[in-house]
Short mmCIF file of C-alpha atoms and ligand atoms in Angstrom, two decimals:
data_model
loop_
_atom_site.label_atom_id
_atom_site.label_comp_id
_atom_site.label_asym_id
_atom_site.label_seq_id
_atom_site.Cartn_x
_atom_site.Cartn_y
_atom_site.Cartn_z
CA MET Y 756 40.70 2.41 73.16
CA ARG Y 757 38.20 -0.19 74.22
CA GLN Y 758 36.17 -2.06 71.62
CA THR Y 759 32.78 -0.72 70.72
CA ILE Y 760 29.67 -2.83 70.38
CA LYS Y 761 29.69 -2.00 66.67
CA GLU Y 762 33.16 -3.51 66.25
CA ILE Y 763 32.31 -6.54 68.39
CA LEU Y 764 29.18 -7.34 66.37
CA ARG Y 765 30.86 -6.72 63.04
CA ASN Y 766 33.63 -9.17 63.73
CA PRO Y 767 32.73 -11.31 66.75
CA SER Y 768 35.68 -13.13 68.37
CA ILE Y 769 33.91 -15.95 70.16
CA GLY Y 770 35.75 -17.10 73.27
CA ARG Y 771 37.70 -13.87 73.70
CA GLU Y 772 37.78 -11.88 76.89
CA MET Y 773 36.82 -8.24 76.50
CA THR Y 774 35.65 -5.14 78.31
CA VAL Y 775 32.58 -3.22 77.20
CA SER Y 776 31.25 0.02 78.64
CA GLY Y 777 27.83 1.49 78.08
CA TRP Y 778 24.43 2.37 79.44
CA VAL Y 779 21.78 -0.09 80.55
CA ARG Y 780 18.75 -0.25 78.26
CA THR Y 781 16.89 -3.05 80.04
CA ARG Y 782 17.51 -5.59 82.77
CA ARG Y 783 15.58 -8.82 83.31
CA ASN Y 784 16.09 -11.23 86.21
CA SER Y 785 15.48 -14.93 85.65
CA GLY Y 786 16.30 -17.30 88.51
CA SER Y 787 20.00 -17.27 89.15
CA LEU Y 788 20.67 -15.23 85.99
CA CYS Y 789 20.29 -11.62 85.06
CA PHE Y 790 20.10 -10.37 81.43
CA VAL Y 791 21.29 -6.81 80.89
CA GLU Y 792 21.02 -5.11 77.49
CA ILE Y 793 23.63 -2.42 77.10
CA SER Y 794 24.11 0.23 74.47
CA ASP Y 795 27.26 2.27 73.90
CA GLY Y 796 25.91 4.46 71.08
CA SER Y 797 28.30 3.06 68.48
CA CYS Y 798 25.42 1.41 66.61
CA LEU Y 799 21.72 0.80 66.95
CA ALA Y 800 22.13 -2.72 68.33
CA ASN Y 801 22.58 -3.46 72.03
CA LEU Y 802 24.82 -6.14 73.47
CA GLN Y 803 23.26 -8.66 75.80
CA VAL Y 804 25.23 -9.30 78.96
CA ILE Y 805 24.59 -12.43 81.05
CA ALA Y 806 25.36 -12.15 84.74
CA ASP Y 807 25.08 -15.11 87.08
CA SER Y 808 24.62 -15.27 90.81
CA GLY Y 809 28.31 -16.09 91.30
CA LEU Y 810 29.26 -12.44 90.71
CA GLU Y 811 30.03 -10.74 94.01
CA ASN Y 812 27.66 -7.77 93.51
CA PHE Y 813 24.91 -9.89 91.90
CA SER Y 814 22.24 -9.33 94.55
CA THR Y 815 23.41 -5.98 95.83
CA GLU Y 816 23.83 -4.18 92.50
CA ILE Y 817 23.36 -6.15 89.27
CA LYS Y 818 19.87 -7.42 90.03
CA LYS Y 819 18.79 -3.86 90.73
CA LEU Y 820 20.32 -2.16 87.67
CA THR Y 821 17.96 0.35 86.09
CA THR Y 822 17.62 1.92 82.64
CA GLY Y 823 20.17 4.66 82.02
CA SER Y 824 22.77 3.44 84.55
CA SER Y 825 26.32 3.21 83.25
CA VAL Y 826 28.37 0.04 83.59
CA GLU Y 827 31.69 -1.52 82.68
CA VAL Y 828 31.52 -5.23 81.90
CA CYS Y 829 34.45 -7.64 81.62
CA GLY Y 830 33.51 -10.98 80.19
CA ILE Y 831 33.85 -13.66 77.53
CA LEU Y 832 32.03 -13.34 74.21
CA VAL Y 833 29.97 -16.49 73.57
CA ALA Y 834 27.55 -17.59 70.85
CA SER Y 835 24.03 -16.82 71.96
CA PRO Y 836 21.60 -19.71 72.29
CA ALA Y 837 18.67 -17.28 72.21
CA LYS Y 838 16.95 -15.77 69.19
CA GLY Y 839 17.52 -12.12 68.27
CA GLN Y 840 21.29 -11.92 68.66
CA GLU Y 841 24.30 -13.89 67.51
CA VAL Y 842 26.52 -13.29 70.49
CA GLU Y 843 26.33 -12.31 74.12
CA LEU Y 844 28.81 -11.38 76.79
CA GLN Y 845 29.18 -13.79 79.69
CA ALA Y 846 30.16 -11.40 82.49
CA ASN Y 847 33.08 -12.07 84.85
CA LYS Y 848 32.79 -8.68 86.47
CA ILE Y 849 30.29 -5.83 86.25
CA THR Y 850 31.22 -2.48 87.73
CA VAL Y 851 28.44 0.03 88.14
CA LEU Y 852 29.84 3.42 87.11
CA GLY Y 853 26.80 5.61 87.70
CA TYR Y 854 23.19 5.07 88.72
CA ALA Y 855 20.15 6.65 87.09
CA ASP Y 856 17.35 6.86 89.63
CA PRO Y 857 14.25 5.37 87.94
CA ALA Y 858 11.99 7.60 90.02
CA VAL Y 859 13.29 10.64 88.15
CA TYR Y 860 15.20 9.46 85.03
CA PRO Y 861 12.90 10.61 82.20
CA LEU Y 862 13.80 7.96 79.61
CA GLN Y 863 12.02 4.74 80.34
CA LYS Y 864 11.63 1.65 78.19
CA LYS Y 865 8.46 2.85 76.41
CA ARG Y 866 8.48 4.98 73.26
CA HIS Y 867 8.48 8.71 73.89
CA SER Y 868 7.08 11.33 71.51
CA PHE Y 869 9.57 13.51 69.64
CA GLU Y 870 7.86 16.52 71.18
CA PHE Y 871 8.51 15.26 74.69
CA LEU Y 872 12.11 14.43 73.77
CA ARG Y 873 12.65 18.04 72.66
CA SER Y 874 12.04 19.06 76.27
CA ILE Y 875 15.01 16.89 77.33
CA ASN Y 876 17.42 17.88 74.61
CA HIS Y 877 20.41 16.80 76.69
CA LEU Y 878 19.18 13.23 77.15
CA ARG Y 879 17.44 12.52 73.85
CA PRO Y 880 20.52 11.26 71.94
CA ARG Y 881 20.31 8.21 74.23
CA THR Y 882 17.09 7.08 72.52
CA ASN Y 883 17.15 4.75 69.52
CA ALA Y 884 15.69 7.29 67.09
CA LEU Y 885 17.75 10.31 68.08
CA GLY Y 886 20.88 8.17 68.35
CA ALA Y 887 20.25 6.96 64.79
CA VAL Y 888 19.68 10.55 63.58
CA SER Y 889 23.01 11.55 65.12
CA ARG Y 890 24.94 8.71 63.52
CA LEU Y 891 23.31 9.38 60.12
CA ARG Y 892 24.02 13.08 60.41
CA SER Y 893 27.68 12.31 60.97
CA ALA Y 894 27.76 9.81 58.08
CA LEU Y 895 26.08 12.33 55.75
CA SER Y 896 28.58 15.00 56.68
CA LEU Y 897 31.47 12.61 55.99
CA GLY Y 898 29.88 11.58 52.66
CA ILE Y 899 29.67 15.23 51.60
CA HIS Y 900 33.33 15.93 52.42
CA GLU Y 901 34.34 12.73 50.59
CA PHE Y 902 32.33 13.67 47.50
CA PHE Y 903 34.04 17.05 47.26
CA ALA Y 904 37.50 15.64 47.95
CA GLU Y 905 37.01 13.05 45.19
CA HIS Y 906 35.98 15.75 42.73
CA GLY Y 907 38.89 18.11 43.30
CA PHE Y 908 37.18 20.66 45.56
CA PHE Y 909 39.01 22.50 48.34
CA GLN Y 910 37.22 23.26 51.58
CA VAL Y 911 37.27 26.96 52.48
CA HIS Y 912 36.47 28.16 55.98
CA THR Y 913 34.30 31.18 55.34
CA PRO Y 914 33.68 33.61 58.20
CA ILE Y 915 30.86 33.38 60.68
CA ILE Y 916 31.00 37.08 61.50
CA THR Y 917 30.55 39.20 58.39
CA THR Y 918 29.46 42.65 57.26
CA SER Y 919 27.78 41.43 54.05
CA ASP Y 920 24.17 40.29 53.90
CA CYS Y 921 24.43 37.80 51.04
CA GLU Y 922 20.74 37.17 50.58
CA GLY Y 923 19.78 40.80 51.15
CA ALA Y 924 16.71 39.67 53.04
CA GLY Y 925 17.48 41.65 56.21
CA GLU Y 926 17.64 38.47 58.30
CA MET Y 927 21.11 39.01 59.76
CA PHE Y 928 21.59 38.73 63.51
CA THR Y 929 23.67 41.67 64.69
CA VAL Y 930 26.99 41.04 66.45
CA THR Y 931 27.95 43.84 68.80
CA ALA Y 932 30.39 44.47 71.62
CA LEU Y 933 28.47 47.58 72.68
CA ASP Y 934 26.26 47.89 75.67
CA THR Y 935 22.81 48.05 74.09
CA LYS Y 936 22.23 51.34 75.96
CA GLN Y 937 24.98 52.88 73.80
CA LEU Y 938 23.20 52.02 70.56
CA GLY Y 939 21.34 54.80 68.75
CA GLY Y 940 22.11 57.96 66.82
CA PRO Y 941 22.88 58.31 63.12
CA ASP Y 942 25.79 55.79 63.13
CA PRO Y 943 24.97 53.42 65.99
CA PHE Y 944 27.75 50.93 65.17
CA GLY Y 945 30.48 53.48 64.37
CA GLY Y 946 32.06 53.02 67.78
CA ASP Y 947 31.45 49.29 67.84
CA PHE Y 948 34.04 46.50 67.69
CA PHE Y 949 34.20 46.40 63.88
CA GLY Y 950 33.43 50.09 63.38
CA ARG Y 951 30.32 49.21 61.42
CA ARG Y 952 27.37 46.90 61.67
CA ALA Y 953 28.44 43.26 61.62
CA GLY Y 954 26.34 40.15 61.86
CA LEU Y 955 26.26 36.39 61.77
CA THR Y 956 26.54 35.01 58.25
CA VAL Y 957 23.38 34.07 56.34
CA SER Y 958 25.49 32.30 53.70
CA GLY Y 959 29.19 31.76 52.96
CA GLN Y 960 28.61 32.17 49.23
CA LEU Y 961 30.13 35.59 48.57
CA GLN Y 962 33.37 34.64 50.32
CA ALA Y 963 33.34 31.21 48.64
CA GLU Y 964 33.19 33.05 45.30
CA VAL Y 965 36.46 34.80 46.21
CA TYR Y 966 38.18 31.44 46.58
CA ALA Y 967 36.51 29.89 43.51
CA MET Y 968 38.11 32.75 41.55
CA ALA Y 969 41.50 31.54 42.77
CA LEU Y 970 41.26 27.79 43.40
CA GLY Y 971 38.58 26.85 40.85
CA ARG Y 972 36.41 24.43 42.81
CA VAL Y 973 35.73 25.12 46.47
CA TYR Y 974 33.06 24.51 49.07
CA THR Y 975 32.18 25.75 52.50
CA PHE Y 976 30.16 23.75 55.02
CA GLY Y 977 29.35 25.59 58.19
CA PRO Y 978 26.76 27.09 60.48
CA THR Y 979 24.46 29.71 59.01
CA PHE Y 980 22.12 32.05 60.88
CA ARG Y 981 18.84 33.66 59.97
CA ALA Y 982 16.70 35.88 62.14
CA GLU Y 983 13.72 34.70 60.19
CA ASN Y 984 10.53 34.53 62.21
CA SER Y 985 9.40 31.24 60.65
CA ASN Y 986 8.02 28.71 63.08
CA THR Y 987 7.79 25.78 60.67
CA SER Y 988 9.02 22.20 60.57
CA ARG Y 989 11.64 23.24 57.95
CA HIS Y 990 13.16 26.40 59.42
CA LEU Y 991 15.82 26.98 62.04
CA ALA Y 992 17.50 30.19 63.15
CA GLU Y 993 20.84 28.31 63.12
CA PHE Y 994 21.38 25.65 60.48
CA TRP Y 995 24.28 24.15 58.55
CA MET Y 996 24.72 24.77 54.86
CA VAL Y 997 26.87 23.04 52.23
CA GLU Y 998 27.92 25.59 49.61
CA PRO Y 999 30.08 24.61 46.63
CA GLU Y 1000 31.23 27.34 44.26
CA MET Y 1001 32.77 26.52 40.88
CA ALA Y 1002 34.62 28.62 38.34
CA PHE Y 1003 34.05 27.83 34.64
CA CYS Y 1004 30.69 26.22 35.45
CA ASP Y 1005 27.33 27.33 34.09
CA LEU Y 1006 23.79 26.62 35.29
CA ALA Y 1007 23.60 23.19 33.62
CA CYS Y 1008 26.92 22.17 35.19
CA ASN Y 1009 25.70 23.48 38.56
CA MET Y 1010 22.59 21.28 38.37
CA ASP Y 1011 24.67 18.24 37.42
CA VAL Y 1012 26.95 18.72 40.42
CA ALA Y 1013 24.03 19.20 42.84
CA GLU Y 1014 22.20 16.14 41.55
CA SER Y 1015 25.35 14.04 41.64
CA LEU Y 1016 26.20 15.18 45.20
CA ILE Y 1017 22.75 14.25 46.49
CA GLN Y 1018 22.61 10.92 44.70
CA THR Y 1019 26.18 9.86 45.57
CA VAL Y 1020 25.81 10.68 49.26
CA ILE Y 1021 22.44 8.91 49.55
CA ARG Y 1022 23.87 5.85 47.80
CA ARG Y 1023 26.72 5.76 50.32
CA ILE Y 1024 24.36 6.02 53.27
CA LEU Y 1025 22.18 3.22 51.91
CA ASP Y 1026 25.28 1.04 51.81
CA SER Y 1027 26.93 2.14 55.05
CA CYS Y 1028 24.02 2.72 57.46
CA PRO Y 1029 21.43 0.00 56.72
CA ASP Y 1030 20.43 -0.62 60.35
CA ASP Y 1031 19.78 3.00 61.26
CA LEU Y 1032 17.84 3.55 58.00
CA ALA Y 1033 15.77 0.43 58.63
CA LEU Y 1034 14.70 1.89 61.98
CA PHE Y 1035 13.30 4.99 60.24
CA ASP Y 1036 11.70 2.91 57.52
CA ARG Y 1037 9.96 0.85 60.19
CA PHE Y 1038 8.92 3.43 62.77
CA VAL Y 1039 9.08 6.90 61.22
CA ALA Y 1040 8.48 6.88 57.44
CA LYS Y 1041 7.25 3.67 55.83
CA GLY Y 1042 8.78 3.10 52.39
CA LEU Y 1043 11.74 5.38 53.16
CA ILE Y 1044 14.40 3.03 51.78
CA THR Y 1045 12.50 2.51 48.51
CA LYS Y 1046 12.15 6.30 48.20
CA LEU Y 1047 15.88 6.78 48.75
CA GLU Y 1048 16.77 3.99 46.32
CA SER Y 1049 14.72 5.63 43.59
CA ALA Y 1050 15.97 9.14 44.43
CA CYS Y 1051 19.49 8.01 43.69
CA ALA Y 1052 18.66 5.88 40.67
CA GLU Y 1053 16.34 8.14 38.63
CA LYS Y 1054 17.30 11.45 37.05
CA PHE Y 1055 15.70 14.48 38.71
CA VAL Y 1056 13.02 16.22 36.64
CA ARG Y 1057 14.12 19.62 35.29
CA LEU Y 1058 11.54 22.37 34.71
CA THR Y 1059 11.69 26.11 34.18
CA TYR Y 1060 9.85 28.28 36.69
CA THR Y 1061 7.47 29.32 33.90
CA ASP Y 1062 6.63 25.68 33.11
CA ALA Y 1063 6.23 24.93 36.81
CA ILE Y 1064 3.80 27.83 37.18
CA ASP Y 1065 1.87 26.60 34.12
CA ILE Y 1066 1.52 23.17 35.75
CA LEU Y 1067 0.33 24.74 39.00
CA LEU Y 1068 -2.09 27.06 37.16
CA GLU Y 1069 -3.56 24.10 35.36
CA ALA Y 1070 -3.96 22.18 38.63
CA GLN Y 1071 -5.56 25.24 40.20
CA GLY Y 1072 -7.85 25.82 37.19
CA LYS Y 1073 -8.96 22.66 35.40
CA GLY Y 1074 -7.68 20.41 38.15
CA GLY Y 1075 -9.75 22.18 40.81
CA ARG Y 1076 -6.84 22.10 43.24
CA GLU Y 1077 -7.08 24.66 46.03
CA PHE Y 1078 -3.82 26.20 47.22
CA VAL Y 1079 -3.75 28.37 50.33
CA VAL Y 1080 -1.73 30.92 48.35
CA PRO Y 1081 -3.17 31.22 44.81
CA VAL Y 1082 -0.71 30.71 41.96
CA SER Y 1083 0.38 33.42 39.54
CA TRP Y 1084 3.55 34.07 37.49
CA GLY Y 1085 5.98 36.16 39.50
CA MET Y 1086 5.08 34.71 42.89
CA ASP Y 1087 7.60 33.16 45.26
CA MET Y 1088 6.51 29.52 45.38
CA GLN Y 1089 5.37 28.33 48.80
CA ALA Y 1090 6.12 24.92 50.28
CA GLU Y 1091 2.63 23.73 49.24
CA HIS Y 1092 3.42 24.48 45.57
CA GLU Y 1093 6.90 22.99 45.77
CA ARG Y 1094 5.58 19.84 47.39
CA PHE Y 1095 2.75 19.52 44.87
CA LEU Y 1096 5.29 19.57 42.03
CA CYS Y 1097 7.57 16.90 43.42
CA GLU Y 1098 5.06 14.77 45.34
CA GLU Y 1099 2.07 14.75 43.01
CA VAL Y 1100 3.36 15.69 39.56
CA ALA Y 1101 6.91 14.35 39.23
CA ARG Y 1102 6.92 11.95 42.22
CA ARG Y 1103 10.64 12.52 42.59
CA PRO Y 1104 13.04 15.43 43.11
CA VAL Y 1105 12.52 18.35 40.72
CA ILE Y 1106 14.95 21.10 39.70
CA VAL Y 1107 13.18 24.37 38.92
CA THR Y 1108 15.22 26.95 36.97
CA ASN Y 1109 15.04 30.53 35.68
CA TYR Y 1110 12.98 32.27 38.36
CA PRO Y 1111 11.70 35.85 38.01
CA ARG Y 1112 14.47 38.34 38.78
CA ALA Y 1113 12.33 40.22 41.28
CA ILE Y 1114 12.16 37.34 43.76
CA LYS Y 1115 15.84 36.35 43.66
CA PRO Y 1116 19.00 38.01 45.03
CA PHE Y 1117 21.22 40.46 43.14
CA TYR Y 1118 24.07 38.03 42.41
CA MET Y 1119 22.12 35.69 40.14
CA ARG Y 1120 22.93 35.97 36.42
CA LEU Y 1121 20.34 37.86 34.41
CA ASP Y 1122 18.87 35.75 31.60
CA GLU Y 1123 18.36 37.02 28.08
CA GLY Y 1124 15.17 39.05 28.00
CA GLU Y 1125 15.99 40.21 31.57
CA LYS Y 1126 12.76 38.91 33.09
CA THR Y 1127 14.35 35.91 34.76
CA VAL Y 1128 17.67 34.86 36.32
CA ALA Y 1129 19.80 31.71 36.00
CA ALA Y 1130 18.59 30.32 39.33
CA MET Y 1131 17.93 26.74 40.29
CA ASP Y 1132 16.12 25.29 43.29
CA ILE Y 1133 15.93 21.57 44.00
CA LEU Y 1134 12.61 20.51 45.49
CA VAL Y 1135 12.20 17.11 47.15
CA PRO Y 1136 9.17 15.13 48.31
CA GLY Y 1137 8.19 15.63 51.94
CA ILE Y 1138 10.18 18.84 52.32
CA GLY Y 1139 10.06 21.21 49.35
CA GLU Y 1140 13.20 23.31 48.82
CA LEU Y 1141 16.39 21.43 49.62
CA VAL Y 1142 18.83 23.38 47.46
CA GLY Y 1143 18.97 26.99 46.27
CA GLY Y 1144 21.62 28.09 43.79
CA SER Y 1145 22.43 29.88 40.57
CA GLN Y 1146 24.90 30.83 37.91
CA ARG Y 1147 26.44 34.07 39.21
CA GLU Y 1148 26.41 37.39 37.38
CA GLU Y 1149 29.95 37.63 36.01
CA ARG Y 1150 29.44 40.82 33.92
CA TYR Y 1151 30.67 43.85 35.83
CA ASP Y 1152 28.18 46.38 34.44
CA VAL Y 1153 25.17 44.14 34.83
CA LEU Y 1154 26.14 43.23 38.39
CA LEU Y 1155 26.70 46.85 39.33
CA ALA Y 1156 23.27 47.80 38.00
CA ARG Y 1157 21.65 44.89 39.87
CA MET Y 1158 23.35 45.95 43.12
CA GLU Y 1159 22.18 49.50 42.71
CA GLU Y 1160 18.68 48.26 41.94
CA ALA Y 1161 18.78 46.18 45.15
CA GLY Y 1162 19.76 49.29 47.11
CA LEU Y 1163 23.15 47.91 48.22
CA ASP Y 1164 25.96 50.22 49.26
CA VAL Y 1165 28.22 49.53 46.28
CA ASP Y 1166 31.37 50.76 48.06
CA GLU Y 1167 30.95 48.13 50.75
CA TYR Y 1168 30.84 45.44 48.09
CA SER Y 1169 33.73 46.74 45.99
CA TRP Y 1170 35.73 43.61 46.85
CA TYR Y 1171 32.91 41.53 45.33
CA LEU Y 1172 32.87 43.71 42.21
CA ASP Y 1173 36.67 43.31 41.92
CA LEU Y 1174 36.09 39.63 41.13
CA ARG Y 1175 34.38 40.86 37.94
CA ARG Y 1176 36.93 43.61 37.34
CA TYR Y 1177 39.94 41.29 37.32
CA GLY Y 1178 39.75 38.07 35.32
CA SER Y 1179 36.03 37.47 35.62
CA VAL Y 1180 34.75 34.04 34.58
CA VAL Y 1181 31.47 32.19 34.31
CA HIS Y 1182 30.82 30.55 37.68
CA SER Y 1183 28.07 28.94 39.68
CA GLY Y 1184 27.24 27.47 43.04
CA PHE Y 1185 24.47 26.40 45.34
CA GLY Y 1186 23.53 25.95 48.98
CA LEU Y 1187 22.17 22.68 50.30
CA GLY Y 1188 20.42 22.96 53.66
CA PHE Y 1189 22.09 20.20 55.65
CA GLU Y 1190 19.25 19.68 58.15
CA ARG Y 1191 16.71 19.44 55.34
CA PHE Y 1192 18.97 16.81 53.77
CA VAL Y 1193 19.04 14.89 57.07
CA GLN Y 1194 15.23 15.16 57.16
CA PHE Y 1195 14.97 13.80 53.62
CA VAL Y 1196 17.24 10.85 54.40
CA THR Y 1197 15.65 9.94 57.75
CA GLY Y 1198 12.03 10.87 56.99
CA MET Y 1199 11.94 12.88 60.25
CA ALA Y 1200 9.04 15.33 60.04
CA ASN Y 1201 10.42 18.14 62.19
CA ILE Y 1202 13.73 19.89 61.53
CA ARG Y 1203 14.15 20.39 65.30
CA ASP Y 1204 14.74 16.64 65.62
CA VAL Y 1205 17.66 16.41 63.18
CA ILE Y 1206 20.00 18.98 64.76
CA PRO Y 1207 21.45 18.40 68.24
CA PHE Y 1208 20.53 21.77 69.73
CA PRO Y 1209 17.79 23.51 67.71
CA ARG Y 1210 17.51 27.29 67.75
CA THR Y 1211 14.11 28.66 66.77
CA PRO Y 1212 12.22 31.87 67.55
CA GLY Y 1213 11.91 32.08 71.33
CA SER Y 1214 13.95 28.95 71.99
CA ALA Y 1215 17.66 28.36 72.54
CA PRO Y 1216 18.04 26.12 75.60
CA CYS Y 1217 21.54 25.00 76.61
O1 4AD X 1232 18.06 29.37 49.17
P1 4AD X 1232 19.04 29.91 50.17
O2 4AD X 1232 18.63 31.09 50.97
O3 4AD X 1232 20.36 30.19 49.34
C1 4AD X 1232 21.48 30.83 49.76
O4 4AD X 1232 21.71 31.18 50.88
C2 4AD X 1232 22.56 30.89 48.71
N1 4AD X 1232 23.48 31.98 49.05
C3 4AD X 1232 23.26 29.56 48.63
C4 4AD X 1232 24.33 29.52 47.55
O5 4AD X 1232 24.02 29.67 46.39
N2 4AD X 1232 25.56 29.30 47.94
O6 4AD X 1232 19.45 28.76 51.18
C5 4AD X 1232 19.98 27.54 50.69
C6 4AD X 1232 19.33 26.37 51.39
C7 4AD X 1232 17.83 26.27 51.17
O7 4AD X 1232 17.53 25.63 49.96
C8 4AD X 1232 17.41 25.44 52.38
O8 4AD X 1232 17.64 24.06 52.16
C9 4AD X 1232 18.37 25.90 53.46
O9 4AD X 1232 19.48 26.48 52.81
N3 4AD X 1232 17.75 26.89 54.35
C10 4AD X 1232 17.35 26.63 55.60
N4 4AD X 1232 17.39 25.51 56.34
C11 4AD X 1232 16.91 25.57 57.60
N5 4AD X 1232 16.41 26.69 58.16
C12 4AD X 1232 16.36 27.85 57.48
N6 4AD X 1232 15.89 28.95 58.05
C13 4AD X 1232 16.84 27.85 56.12
N7 4AD X 1232 16.94 28.80 55.17
C14 4AD X 1232 17.50 28.19 54.10
MG1 MG X 1233 16.13 29.62 48.56
#
């Protein structure tokens, strides 16, 4: 494999001949020389190529190179006399691989808005910002897998097609092999591929629980789908979720693992991706690096839901704070409340626990007093909810009653009840929304800009 610009800059071998391939960012002619900045996507930095008039295609091709064209350059790496870079490539040969007609190529040297870039989804990873998002996304994913491997977790591949609606929120996309004209009648999916209604998973949790009850510590990290009609900067119809599930682990242990995962992975990114992070700190979210440094150094604040509501009620009352949705105990907190708690009260990530049972799914463990459940959400500045999790209900009778209360068909979930029938143990887990994590780490305001191909209501191009 040929050397990448990242490798060349990390360990420059001055005087060595090498071949570099990439796309032209800029080209500047100066007398008998031509300066071409090329990028190969391996890092944020470009490599400057110097071409002189002795090259055979100097006047016919090199002098006319335009942004976006692809080239292969053979040359000698030399120390750069100019400011801004340590080395440059003195070209012996430049082959133009593909032209990009400047009259129609949409990415020019100026800065483009993220909104405009969304309309050219297939070209936007070639920009500095979206290239940096993509590299960080990959580094974050690797950091998550490493964290789990180092802590004795096994990765489980949970299904994408499922017949269980984990969150019970009715947001499952249906998967069918039937002609839609055939649908209807009392059992519309009876003659379908799976013989019953199937859908795209809203969470791998229930299946991860199966494996936690056999392997102890597991996690699943995959695409998740929700037919949720939320057109916000934090919601996607297809997103990736990281879901660990741990046997012999209670709510406190669950919070410790979540906090440690977030802090360890951020620490790694700060160390391994300084250039890409500096770009966001400079152009997207001033103070980002300081925010990330403190997020991984300071303990997260831990509050019960009831205490959180008291704080919000006080802000709403004595504090004179106006929320769009007024606060009261029992409500499902909105992003405005979540952000108030972590941005204005704690000024750091906050873990809220023990939510009212009525607003949380059936599988969460009922607390003593039965008004609340052993839930935990992690709220972070700029975003709100990043993590949702809980200790699971391990008591057969209590779980059965909760399922009946939620109106679930208990027979369809008998496999899930079996986990409580045979060798049940205390266990917990959580789901971390991967795109929201990428948003937190990059400071990108819109979730559509941290996933390669966003799917939102009314929009699924390419
Ligand atoms: O809070 P949620 O719905 O929790 C679950 O699905 C649990 N079964 C997870 C578990 O315990 N294993 O979702 C978890 C996280 C949220 O905190 C949020 O970060 C993200 O997933 N999320 C979304 N991200 C983008 N777009 C959406 N529509 C999302 N819905 C949830
Ligand atoms: Mg949630």
